[in-house]
GROMACS .gro file of C-alpha atoms in nm:
model
  259
    1MET     CA    1   1.947   1.101   1.331
    2THR     CA    2   1.729   0.796   1.387
    3ARG     CA    3   1.739   0.534   1.116
    4TYR     CA    4   1.417   0.336   1.115
    5ARG     CA    5   1.394  -0.031   1.028
    6PHE     CA    6   1.055  -0.181   0.938
    7ALA     CA    7   0.934  -0.506   0.779
    8VAL     CA    8   0.625  -0.694   0.668
    9LEU     CA    9   0.589  -1.068   0.732
   10GLY     CA   10   0.358  -1.316   0.560
   11ASN     CA   11   0.323  -1.595   0.307
   12PRO     CA   12   0.299  -1.515   0.019
   13ILE     CA   13   0.492  -1.191   0.048
   14SER     CA   14   0.662  -1.115  -0.286
   15HIS     CA   15   0.351  -0.931  -0.410
   16SER     CA   16   0.347  -0.686  -0.118
   17ARG     CA   17   0.373  -0.319  -0.211
   18SER     CA   18   0.433  -0.214   0.149
   19PRO     CA   19   0.809  -0.157   0.094
   20GLU     CA   20   0.736   0.089  -0.188
   21LEU     CA   21   0.466   0.262   0.016
   22HIS     CA   22   0.674   0.301   0.329
   23GLY     CA   23   0.980   0.396   0.128
   24ALA     CA   24   0.775   0.675  -0.030
   25MET     CA   25   0.650   0.790   0.312
   26LEU     CA   26   1.005   0.795   0.452
   27GLU     CA   27   1.107   1.013   0.158
   28MET     CA   28   0.803   1.242   0.192
   29THR     CA   29   0.869   1.303   0.563
   30GLY     CA   30   1.247   1.332   0.530
   31LEU     CA   31   1.309   1.035   0.759
   32ASP     CA   32   1.587   0.781   0.711
   33GLY     CA   33   1.501   0.412   0.711
   34SER     CA   34   1.425   0.089   0.531
   35TYR     CA   35   1.134  -0.154   0.495
   36GLU     CA   36   1.178  -0.523   0.411
   37ARG     CA   37   0.967  -0.818   0.302
   38ILE     CA   38   1.009  -1.137   0.509
   39LEU     CA   39   0.864  -1.469   0.394
   40ALA     CA   40   0.749  -1.608   0.726
   41ASP     CA   41   0.580  -1.889   0.910
   42ARG     CA   42   0.482  -1.882   1.277
   43ASP     CA   43   0.837  -1.958   1.397
   44ILE     CA   44   0.995  -1.684   1.186
   45LEU     CA   45   0.728  -1.444   1.308
   46ALA     CA   46   0.810  -1.530   1.671
   47ASN     CA   47   1.182  -1.477   1.611
   48THR     CA   48   1.123  -1.144   1.439
   49ILE     CA   49   0.900  -1.023   1.724
   50ASP     CA   50   1.185  -1.114   1.960
   51GLY     CA   51   1.403  -0.891   1.743
   52LEU     CA   52   1.149  -0.610   1.785
   53ARG     CA   53   1.177  -0.651   2.164
   54GLU     CA   54   1.554  -0.634   2.141
   55GLY     CA   55   1.556  -0.319   1.929
   56ALA     CA   56   1.645  -0.472   1.592
   57TRP     CA   57   1.320  -0.337   1.443
   58ASP     CA   58   1.118  -0.020   1.493
   59GLY     CA   59   0.791  -0.161   1.364
   60LEU     CA   60   0.646  -0.469   1.196
   61ASN     CA   61   0.350  -0.532   0.970
   62VAL     CA   62   0.191  -0.876   0.946
   63THR     CA   63  -0.021  -1.007   0.660
   64VAL     CA   64  -0.190  -1.337   0.572
   65PRO     CA   65  -0.186  -1.591   0.724
   66LEU     CA   66  -0.020  -1.460   1.043
   67LYS     CA   67  -0.249  -1.185   1.177
   68MET     CA   68  -0.407  -1.400   1.446
   69ASP     CA   69  -0.071  -1.560   1.536
   70ALA     CA   70   0.074  -1.212   1.583
   71ALA     CA   71  -0.210  -1.119   1.819
   72GLU     CA   72  -0.127  -1.422   2.035
   73MET     CA   73   0.240  -1.322   2.050
   74ALA     CA   74   0.193  -0.955   2.139
   75ASP     CA   75   0.220  -0.851   2.505
   76ARG     CA   76  -0.067  -0.606   2.479
   77LEU     CA   77  -0.341  -0.535   2.226
   78SER     CA   78  -0.538  -0.223   2.145
   79PRO     CA   79  -0.900  -0.226   2.265
   80ARG     CA   80  -1.028  -0.270   1.909
   81THR     CA   81  -0.814  -0.583   1.858
   82GLU     CA   82  -0.866  -0.752   2.194
   83PHE     CA   83  -1.203  -0.876   2.071
   84SER     CA   84  -1.109  -0.951   1.708
   85GLY     CA   85  -0.782  -1.133   1.792
   86SER     CA   86  -0.631  -1.004   1.467
   87ILE     CA   87  -0.351  -0.749   1.426
   88ASN     CA   88  -0.133  -0.632   1.139
   89THR     CA   89   0.093  -0.380   1.314
   90LEU     CA   90   0.343  -0.426   1.597
   91LEU     CA   91   0.556  -0.174   1.784
   92MET     CA   92   0.723  -0.132   2.121
   93ASP     CA   93   0.531   0.071   2.381
   94ASN     CA   94   0.652   0.111   2.740
   95GLY     CA   95   0.871  -0.196   2.709
   96GLN     CA   96   0.595  -0.417   2.568
   97VAL     CA   97   0.513  -0.545   2.220
   98TYR     CA   98   0.192  -0.363   2.133
   99GLY     CA   99  -0.046  -0.494   1.868
  100GLU     CA  100  -0.283  -0.282   1.661
  101SER     CA  101  -0.497  -0.340   1.353
  102THR     CA  102  -0.469  -0.064   1.098
  103ASP     CA  103  -0.706  -0.284   0.896
  104SER     CA  104  -0.971  -0.210   1.160
  105ILE     CA  105  -0.878   0.159   1.166
  106THR     CA  106  -0.919   0.171   0.788
  107PHE     CA  107  -1.247  -0.020   0.793
  108GLU     CA  108  -1.382   0.226   1.049
  109GLU     CA  109  -1.287   0.518   0.824
  110ILE     CA  110  -1.433   0.365   0.510
  111LEU     CA  111  -1.756   0.242   0.668
  112GLN     CA  112  -1.834   0.602   0.762
  113ARG     CA  113  -1.813   0.716   0.399
  114SER     CA  114  -2.155   0.849   0.299
  115ALA     CA  115  -2.206   0.623  -0.003
  116LEU     CA  116  -2.128   0.314   0.206
  117ALA     CA  117  -2.263   0.413   0.548
  118LYS     CA  118  -2.623   0.389   0.425
  119LEU     CA  119  -2.585   0.032   0.297
  120ASP     CA  120  -2.739  -0.236   0.516
  121PRO     CA  121  -2.675  -0.524   0.565
  122ILE     CA  122  -2.303  -0.595   0.537
  123LEU     CA  123  -2.187  -0.924   0.383
  124ILE     CA  124  -1.828  -1.008   0.480
  125LEU     CA  125  -1.655  -1.276   0.275
  126GLY     CA  126  -1.372  -1.465   0.446
  127SER     CA  127  -1.284  -1.627   0.776
  128GLY     CA  128  -0.931  -1.508   0.855
  129GLY     CA  129  -0.774  -1.208   1.022
  130SER     CA  130  -0.902  -0.951   0.771
  131ALA     CA  131  -1.258  -1.076   0.812
  132ALA     CA  132  -1.220  -1.055   1.192
  133ALA     CA  133  -1.091  -0.697   1.161
  134ALA     CA  134  -1.391  -0.607   0.945
  135LEU     CA  135  -1.633  -0.765   1.192
  136ALA     CA  136  -1.476  -0.573   1.480
  137SER     CA  137  -1.517  -0.244   1.292
  138VAL     CA  138  -1.890  -0.253   1.226
  139GLY     CA  139  -2.080  -0.025   1.459
  140GLU     CA  140  -2.416  -0.077   1.621
  141GLY     CA  141  -2.735  -0.094   1.420
  142ARG     CA  142  -2.616  -0.270   1.103
  143ARG     CA  143  -2.703  -0.630   1.026
  144VAL     CA  144  -2.393  -0.837   0.944
  145PHE     CA  145  -2.357  -1.166   0.758
  146LEU     CA  146  -2.039  -1.373   0.731
  147SER     CA  147  -1.969  -1.614   0.446
  148GLY     CA  148  -1.662  -1.822   0.362
  149ARG     CA  149  -1.530  -2.136   0.205
  150ASN     CA  150  -1.414  -2.279   0.540
  151ALA     CA  151  -1.747  -2.345   0.711
  152ALA     CA  152  -1.594  -2.444   1.045
  153ARG     CA  153  -1.393  -2.122   1.074
  154VAL     CA  154  -1.691  -1.916   0.962
  155ASP     CA  155  -1.904  -2.070   1.238
  156ILE     CA  156  -1.637  -1.992   1.501
  157LEU     CA  157  -1.607  -1.628   1.392
  158ALA     CA  158  -1.982  -1.582   1.358
  159ASP     CA  159  -2.038  -1.718   1.706
  160HIS     CA  160  -1.764  -1.496   1.850
  161PHE     CA  161  -1.903  -1.178   1.691
  162GLY     CA  162  -2.269  -1.267   1.710
  163CYS     CA  163  -2.335  -1.225   1.339
  164GLU     CA  164  -2.537  -1.433   1.095
  165VAL     CA  165  -2.395  -1.690   0.853
  166ALA     CA  166  -2.467  -1.680   0.481
  167GLN     CA  167  -2.400  -1.971   0.248
  168TRP     CA  168  -2.086  -1.928   0.039
  169GLY     CA  169  -2.183  -1.797  -0.303
  170SER     CA  170  -2.518  -1.655  -0.197
  171GLY     CA  171  -2.610  -1.290  -0.240
  172ILE     CA  172  -2.802  -1.043  -0.024
  173ALA     CA  173  -2.998  -0.756  -0.176
  174ASN     CA  174  -2.826  -0.415  -0.154
  175ALA     CA  175  -2.557  -0.548   0.082
  176LEU     CA  176  -2.218  -0.386   0.126
  177VAL     CA  177  -1.994  -0.675   0.021
  178VAL     CA  178  -1.651  -0.687   0.187
  179ASN     CA  179  -1.410  -0.919   0.007
  180ALA     CA  180  -1.177  -1.015   0.293
  181THR     CA  181  -1.053  -1.325   0.109
  182THR     CA  182  -0.741  -1.351  -0.109
  183LEU     CA  183  -0.958  -1.413  -0.418
  184GLY     CA  184  -0.852  -1.161  -0.677
  185MET     CA  185  -0.480  -1.145  -0.606
  186GLY     CA  186  -0.419  -1.394  -0.885
  187GLY     CA  187  -0.711  -1.284  -1.099
  188GLU     CA  188  -0.960  -1.521  -0.935
  189GLU     CA  189  -1.328  -1.428  -0.938
  190LEU     CA  190  -1.574  -1.434  -0.652
  191PRO     CA  191  -1.904  -1.618  -0.696
  192GLY     CA  192  -2.136  -1.403  -0.903
  193ALA     CA  193  -2.441  -1.371  -0.677
  194PRO     CA  194  -2.290  -1.157  -0.397
  195LEU     CA  195  -2.169  -0.897  -0.648
  196MET     CA  196  -2.476  -0.896  -0.872
  197MET     CA  197  -2.697  -0.821  -0.570
  198ALA     CA  198  -2.454  -0.582  -0.397
  199GLY     CA  199  -2.514  -0.217  -0.320
  200GLY     CA  200  -2.143  -0.150  -0.271
  201VAL     CA  201  -1.806  -0.326  -0.247
  202ILE     CA  202  -1.489  -0.307  -0.037
  203ASP     CA  203  -1.230  -0.524  -0.214
  204LEU     CA  204  -0.916  -0.595  -0.010
  205PRO     CA  205  -0.702  -0.797  -0.258
  206TYR     CA  206  -0.482  -0.594  -0.491
  207ARG     CA  207  -0.253  -0.653  -0.787
  208ASP     CA  208  -0.105  -0.457  -1.076
  209GLN     CA  209  -0.420  -0.509  -1.283
  210VAL     CA  210  -0.769  -0.432  -1.159
  211THR     CA  211  -0.912  -0.729  -0.969
  212PRO     CA  212  -1.223  -0.898  -1.112
  213THR     CA  213  -1.425  -0.790  -0.806
  214THR     CA  214  -1.335  -0.422  -0.844
  215ARG     CA  215  -1.393  -0.442  -1.219
  216SER     CA  216  -1.740  -0.585  -1.156
  217ALA     CA  217  -1.821  -0.306  -0.911
  218VAL     CA  218  -1.720  -0.047  -1.173
  219GLU     CA  219  -1.929  -0.218  -1.440
  220LEU     CA  220  -2.229  -0.232  -1.205
  221GLY     CA  221  -2.187   0.136  -1.121
  222ILE     CA  222  -2.195   0.079  -0.744
  223PRO     CA  223  -1.977   0.258  -0.485
  224HIS     CA  224  -1.655   0.073  -0.414
  225VAL     CA  225  -1.314   0.085  -0.248
  226ASP     CA  226  -1.035  -0.111  -0.414
  227GLY     CA  227  -0.745  -0.293  -0.252
  228HIS     CA  228  -0.491  -0.024  -0.338
  229GLU     CA  229  -0.683   0.247  -0.151
  230PHE     CA  230  -0.730   0.014   0.144
  231LEU     CA  231  -0.360  -0.073   0.144
  232ILE     CA  232  -0.257   0.293   0.130
  233ARG     CA  233  -0.488   0.393   0.415
  234GLN     CA  234  -0.371   0.116   0.648
  235ALA     CA  235  -0.006   0.185   0.559
  236ILE     CA  236  -0.046   0.553   0.650
  237ALA     CA  237  -0.195   0.448   0.985
  238SER     CA  238   0.097   0.209   1.055
  239PHE     CA  239   0.354   0.472   0.962
  240ARG     CA  240   0.185   0.723   1.194
  241LEU     CA  241   0.196   0.475   1.484
  242TRP     CA  242   0.567   0.407   1.429
  243THR     CA  243   0.696   0.756   1.359
  244GLY     CA  244   0.431   1.005   1.469
  245GLU     CA  245   0.431   1.142   1.113
  246THR     CA  246   0.150   1.134   0.860
  247VAL     CA  247   0.127   1.199   0.487
  248ASP     CA  248  -0.142   1.302   0.239
  249LEU     CA  249  -0.329   1.006   0.094
  250GLU     CA  250  -0.367   1.147  -0.258
  251THR     CA  251  -0.001   1.249  -0.280
  252LEU     CA  252   0.103   0.901  -0.172
  253ARG     CA  253  -0.138   0.742  -0.420
  254VAL     CA  254   0.026   0.937  -0.705
  255LYS     CA  255   0.376   0.838  -0.588
  256LEU     CA  256   0.269   0.472  -0.567
  257ARG     CA  257   0.165   0.478  -0.933
  258ASN     CA  258   0.517   0.589  -1.023
  259VAL     CA  259   0.718   0.326  -0.829
   0.00000   0.00000   0.00000
């Protein structure tokens, strides 16, 4: 029987709930395996990808700040990630390290949800790999703004994707606000204007307590997706790529509450 070995790499990494999620999915599907956290910089990432090539790993996830580094190190990228240059999932395919973004897959699923699909424009907050994955997932016909604290990186991403730039802290009426920053993981709050003017929210950061951004969306009574749902959806997509197996989202959500 195959024994799978998976890991997630990033910095910080101790907060990651991916080991619990993937452990639950291994149990639900009756597969044998393990999933580890690895505190990593670019060099450790490169060494671990070499281990993937050599068969030491069956699949890797990558989180902040290494998603764009991982895309550079992969031998081949999925069509959706060739343009974004951001991946969070690695596996071997026909002897090559293949990179995919289950962030993008999840964004595509969520952006089609009826309560969110009607919202226009979209205001994406951030300038890293998650923001790039969000930008790559927006279909035709929706106006997109990008805003972030690092103006130089925002300008580079905006030019690459052909979107508009909004000043950090500014709001846009009835926009779908995508928090693709790390603000919220430690209880930090976003600037008030984007949320007060929002028509809906996708909040990527997660922690044991509700993040301030998700709490604000609840208080405002606007449609929202929190970081835990986003995490679960992208984890299911990674697990499916690695094993060919899938699990029920709601069942996994319940199990996650109990681990």
